[in-house]
């Protein structure tokens, strides 16, 4: 009987510790590897001292807030590759806004202040991300860059459905790709090359597709049209192949 009682207590403690470990998952993975078990022990000791057998709502909220701070706000300096990705994304956005979207005095559906379309929002986000990176807030910089991706896609959808003056599909793909590149935890110049290479192939595929669709009756019966169609499909497939090795990196960025 004593043995069964000990087993029951051990099982209860294990289940309790498991609940605390799930709570600690709000912290990033690298932090958990260094401090996760120590934090679980501290939380369990504190609850024991107050007679609690499970995390209280207050302690849970405290851990969540602290974990989110560590994940997205705590100081972190990006490596050279990560900082370079932030620079490339911000520089392109500034160039696009200054050369393509700058249109003071124009009043048209979708205009955004002195810009021809709301891509200024994306440019501001990527520029803020670079500023965060330069001031040692790498986690925040990556978060802002990642958030720019759904914003870019939303603006692209609204632009296409409401006939705005941009951004066009190529610009949306470039903005989304650069935002993704700046948001990922890239480790080498090869990683940056993969993203940029995939962007080039995607843009090439888009242009070839647009040519084929615009002249479909003529091109479908010609060798040039068949070649362009094959080239378009190959470009999209090539972009996927180039990016495939970064898939685990994207998963870690989402979950860690």
Coordinates of C-alpha atoms in Angstrom, one line a residue:
X1 CA 0.0 0.0 0.0
X2 CA 2.8 2.3 0.8
X3 CA 4.4 1.6 -2.6
X4 CA 1.1 2.4 -4.3
X5 CA 0.8 5.7 -2.4
X6 CA 4.3 6.7 -3.4
X7 CA 3.6 5.9 -7.0
X8 CA 0.5 8.0 -6.9
X9 CA 2.3 10.9 -5.4
X10 CA 5.1 10.6 -8.0
X11 CA 2.5 10.5 -10.8
X12 CA 0.8 13.5 -9.4
X13 CA 4.0 15.5 -9.1
X14 CA 5.0 14.5 -12.7
X15 CA 1.6 15.6 -14.0
X16 CA 2.0 18.9 -12.1
X17 CA 5.5 19.5 -13.4
X18 CA 4.2 18.8 -16.9
X19 CA 1.6 21.6 -16.5
X20 CA 4.3 24.0 -15.4
X21 CA 6.5 23.0 -18.4
X22 CA 3.7 23.7 -20.8
X23 CA 3.4 27.2 -19.2
X24 CA 7.1 27.8 -19.5
X25 CA 6.8 27.1 -23.3
X26 CA 5.9 30.8 -23.6
X27 CA 9.6 31.4 -23.3
X28 CA 11.8 30.9 -26.4
X29 CA 13.5 27.6 -26.9
X30 CA 17.1 28.7 -26.2
X31 CA 16.0 30.3 -23.0
X32 CA 14.1 27.2 -21.9
X33 CA 17.2 25.0 -22.5
X34 CA 19.2 27.2 -20.1
X35 CA 16.6 28.1 -17.5
X36 CA 13.4 26.1 -18.1
X37 CA 13.8 23.5 -15.4
X38 CA 15.0 26.0 -12.8
X39 CA 11.9 28.1 -13.5
X40 CA 9.6 25.1 -13.2
X41 CA 11.2 24.3 -9.8
X42 CA 10.8 27.9 -8.6
X43 CA 7.2 28.0 -9.6
X44 CA 6.4 24.7 -7.9
X45 CA 8.2 25.8 -4.7
X46 CA 6.3 29.1 -4.6
X47 CA 3.0 27.3 -5.0
X48 CA 3.9 24.7 -2.4
X49 CA 4.7 27.6 0.0
X50 CA 1.2 29.1 -0.6
X51 CA -0.6 25.7 -0.5
X52 CA -1.4 25.7 -4.3
X53 CA -1.4 22.4 -6.2
X54 CA -1.5 24.0 -9.7
X55 CA -0.6 27.3 -11.4
X56 CA -2.9 30.1 -10.2
X57 CA -4.3 32.5 -12.8
X58 CA -2.0 35.3 -11.5
X59 CA 1.1 33.2 -11.7
X60 CA 0.1 31.9 -15.2
X61 CA -0.4 35.5 -16.5
X62 CA 2.9 36.5 -15.0
X63 CA 4.8 33.7 -16.7
X64 CA 3.1 34.4 -20.0
X65 CA 3.9 38.1 -19.9
X66 CA 7.5 37.4 -18.9
X67 CA 7.8 34.8 -21.6
X68 CA 6.4 37.1 -24.3
X69 CA 8.8 39.8 -23.2
X70 CA 11.8 37.4 -23.4
X71 CA 10.6 36.1 -26.8
X72 CA 9.9 39.4 -28.5
X73 CA 11.2 42.4 -26.6
X74 CA 14.3 41.3 -24.6
X75 CA 17.6 42.7 -25.9
X76 CA 19.3 40.6 -28.5
X77 CA 21.9 41.6 -31.1
X78 CA 21.4 40.0 -34.5
X79 CA 24.4 38.4 -36.3
X80 CA 25.8 40.0 -39.4
X81 CA 23.5 38.0 -41.7
X82 CA 20.4 38.8 -39.8
X83 CA 21.3 42.5 -39.7
X84 CA 22.1 42.5 -43.4
X85 CA 18.6 41.0 -44.1
X86 CA 17.0 43.8 -42.1
X87 CA 19.1 46.4 -44.1
X88 CA 18.1 44.9 -47.5
X89 CA 14.4 44.9 -46.6
X90 CA 14.4 48.4 -45.3
X91 CA 16.5 49.8 -48.2
X92 CA 14.2 48.2 -50.8
X93 CA 11.1 49.6 -49.0
X94 CA 12.6 53.1 -49.0
X95 CA 13.6 52.9 -52.6
X96 CA 10.1 51.6 -53.6
X97 CA 8.4 54.4 -51.7
X98 CA 10.7 57.1 -53.0
X99 CA 10.8 56.0 -56.7
X100 CA 7.6 54.0 -57.4
X101 CA 5.0 55.0 -54.8
X102 CA 5.8 58.6 -54.3
X103 CA 3.0 60.6 -55.9
X104 CA 2.1 63.8 -54.1
X105 CA -1.0 65.6 -55.4
X106 CA -2.6 62.5 -56.8
X107 CA -6.1 61.6 -55.6
X108 CA -7.1 58.1 -56.5
X109 CA -8.6 55.1 -54.9
X110 CA -6.1 53.6 -52.5
X111 CA -3.8 56.6 -52.2
X112 CA -2.1 56.9 -48.8
X113 CA -1.0 60.5 -48.1
X114 CA 1.6 61.4 -50.7
X115 CA 2.0 57.8 -51.8
X116 CA 0.0 56.1 -54.6
X117 CA -0.8 53.1 -52.4
X118 CA -0.6 51.9 -48.8
X119 CA 2.7 50.2 -49.2
X120 CA 4.0 53.0 -47.1
X121 CA 2.7 51.0 -44.1
X122 CA 5.0 48.1 -45.0
X123 CA 7.9 50.4 -45.6
X124 CA 7.4 52.0 -42.2
X125 CA 7.3 48.5 -40.5
X126 CA 10.5 47.3 -42.2
X127 CA 12.2 50.6 -41.4
X128 CA 11.1 50.4 -37.7
X129 CA 12.4 46.8 -37.7
X130 CA 15.8 47.9 -38.9
X131 CA 15.9 50.6 -36.2
X132 CA 15.1 48.0 -33.6
X133 CA 17.9 45.8 -34.9
X134 CA 20.4 48.6 -34.8
X135 CA 19.5 49.3 -31.2
X136 CA 20.0 45.7 -30.1
X137 CA 16.4 44.7 -30.2
X138 CA 16.8 41.8 -32.6
X139 CA 13.8 39.8 -31.3
X140 CA 11.5 42.8 -31.8
X141 CA 13.0 43.5 -35.3
X142 CA 12.2 39.9 -36.4
X143 CA 8.7 40.1 -35.0
X144 CA 8.0 43.4 -36.9
X145 CA 9.4 41.9 -40.1
X146 CA 7.2 38.8 -39.7
X147 CA 4.1 40.9 -39.1
X148 CA 4.8 42.9 -42.3
X149 CA 4.3 39.7 -44.3
X150 CA 0.5 39.3 -43.6
X151 CA 0.1 43.1 -43.9
X152 CA 1.7 42.9 -47.3
X153 CA -0.5 40.1 -48.5
X154 CA -3.6 41.9 -47.2
X155 CA -2.7 45.2 -49.0
X156 CA -2.0 43.2 -52.2
X157 CA -5.4 41.5 -52.0
X158 CA -7.1 44.9 -51.4
X159 CA -5.1 46.5 -54.2
X160 CA -6.1 43.8 -56.7
X161 CA -9.8 43.8 -55.7
X162 CA -10.2 47.6 -55.6
X163 CA -8.0 48.5 -58.6
X164 CA -5.6 50.6 -56.6
X165 CA -2.4 52.0 -58.1
X166 CA -0.3 49.2 -56.7
X167 CA 1.4 47.5 -55.2
X168 CA 1.3 45.0 -58.0
X169 CA 1.9 41.3 -57.6
X170 CA 5.7 41.5 -58.2
X171 CA 6.0 44.2 -55.5
X172 CA 3.9 42.2 -53.1
X173 CA 6.0 39.1 -53.6
X174 CA 9.2 41.1 -53.1
X175 CA 7.9 42.8 -49.9
X176 CA 6.6 39.6 -48.5
X177 CA 9.9 37.7 -49.3
X178 CA 12.1 40.4 -47.8
X179 CA 9.9 40.5 -44.7
X180 CA 10.2 36.8 -44.4
X181 CA 13.9 37.0 -44.9
X182 CA 14.3 39.6 -42.2
X183 CA 12.1 37.7 -39.8
X184 CA 13.8 34.4 -40.1
X185 CA 16.8 33.4 -38.0
X186 CA 19.2 33.3 -40.9
X187 CA 22.7 32.1 -40.1
X188 CA 24.8 32.4 -43.3
X189 CA 25.1 34.2 -46.6
X190 CA 23.8 31.0 -48.2
X191 CA 20.5 31.4 -46.4
X192 CA 20.2 35.0 -47.7
X193 CA 21.1 33.8 -51.2
X194 CA 18.4 31.2 -51.1
X195 CA 15.7 33.7 -50.2
X196 CA 16.9 36.2 -52.9
X197 CA 17.2 33.5 -55.5
X198 CA 13.7 32.2 -54.7
X199 CA 12.4 35.8 -55.1
X200 CA 14.1 36.1 -58.4
X201 CA 12.6 32.9 -59.7
X202 CA 9.1 33.9 -58.4
X203 CA 9.3 37.3 -60.1
X204 CA 10.4 35.6 -63.3
X205 CA 7.6 33.1 -63.1
X206 CA 5.1 35.9 -62.5
X207 CA 6.2 37.9 -65.5
X208 CA 6.2 34.8 -67.8
X209 CA 2.8 33.9 -66.6
X210 CA 1.4 37.4 -67.2
X211 CA 2.8 37.3 -70.8
X212 CA 1.3 33.9 -71.4
X213 CA -2.1 34.9 -70.0
X214 CA -2.2 38.2 -71.9
X215 CA -1.5 36.5 -75.2
X216 CA -3.0 33.1 -74.5
X217 CA -4.8 32.5 -77.9
X218 CA -1.6 33.2 -79.9
X219 CA 1.0 31.8 -77.6
X220 CA -0.6 28.5 -76.8
X221 CA -0.2 27.4 -80.4
X222 CA 3.4 28.6 -80.7
X223 CA 6.7 27.2 -79.6
X224 CA 7.5 30.5 -77.8
X225 CA 4.3 30.3 -75.8
X226 CA 4.9 26.7 -74.8
X227 CA 8.4 27.6 -73.8
X228 CA 7.2 30.5 -71.7
X229 CA 4.6 28.3 -70.0
X230 CA 7.3 25.7 -69.2
X231 CA 9.6 28.4 -68.0
X232 CA 6.9 29.9 -65.7
X233 CA 6.2 26.5 -64.1
X234 CA 9.9 25.7 -63.8
X235 CA 10.5 29.1 -62.1
X236 CA 7.8 28.5 -59.5
X237 CA 9.0 24.9 -58.9
X238 CA 12.6 26.2 -58.7
X239 CA 11.7 28.8 -56.0
X240 CA 10.1 26.0 -53.9
X241 CA 13.2 23.8 -54.3
X242 CA 15.5 26.7 -53.3
X243 CA 13.5 27.6 -50.2
X244 CA 12.9 24.0 -49.1
X245 CA 16.0 23.7 -46.9
X246 CA 14.8 26.7 -44.9
X247 CA 11.6 25.0 -43.9
X248 CA 12.8 23.8 -40.5
X249 CA 14.1 27.3 -39.8
X250 CA 10.7 28.7 -40.5
X251 CA 9.1 26.1 -38.2
X252 CA 11.5 27.0 -35.4
X253 CA 10.8 30.7 -35.8
X254 CA 7.1 30.1 -35.5
X255 CA 7.2 27.7 -32.5
X256 CA 10.3 28.6 -30.5

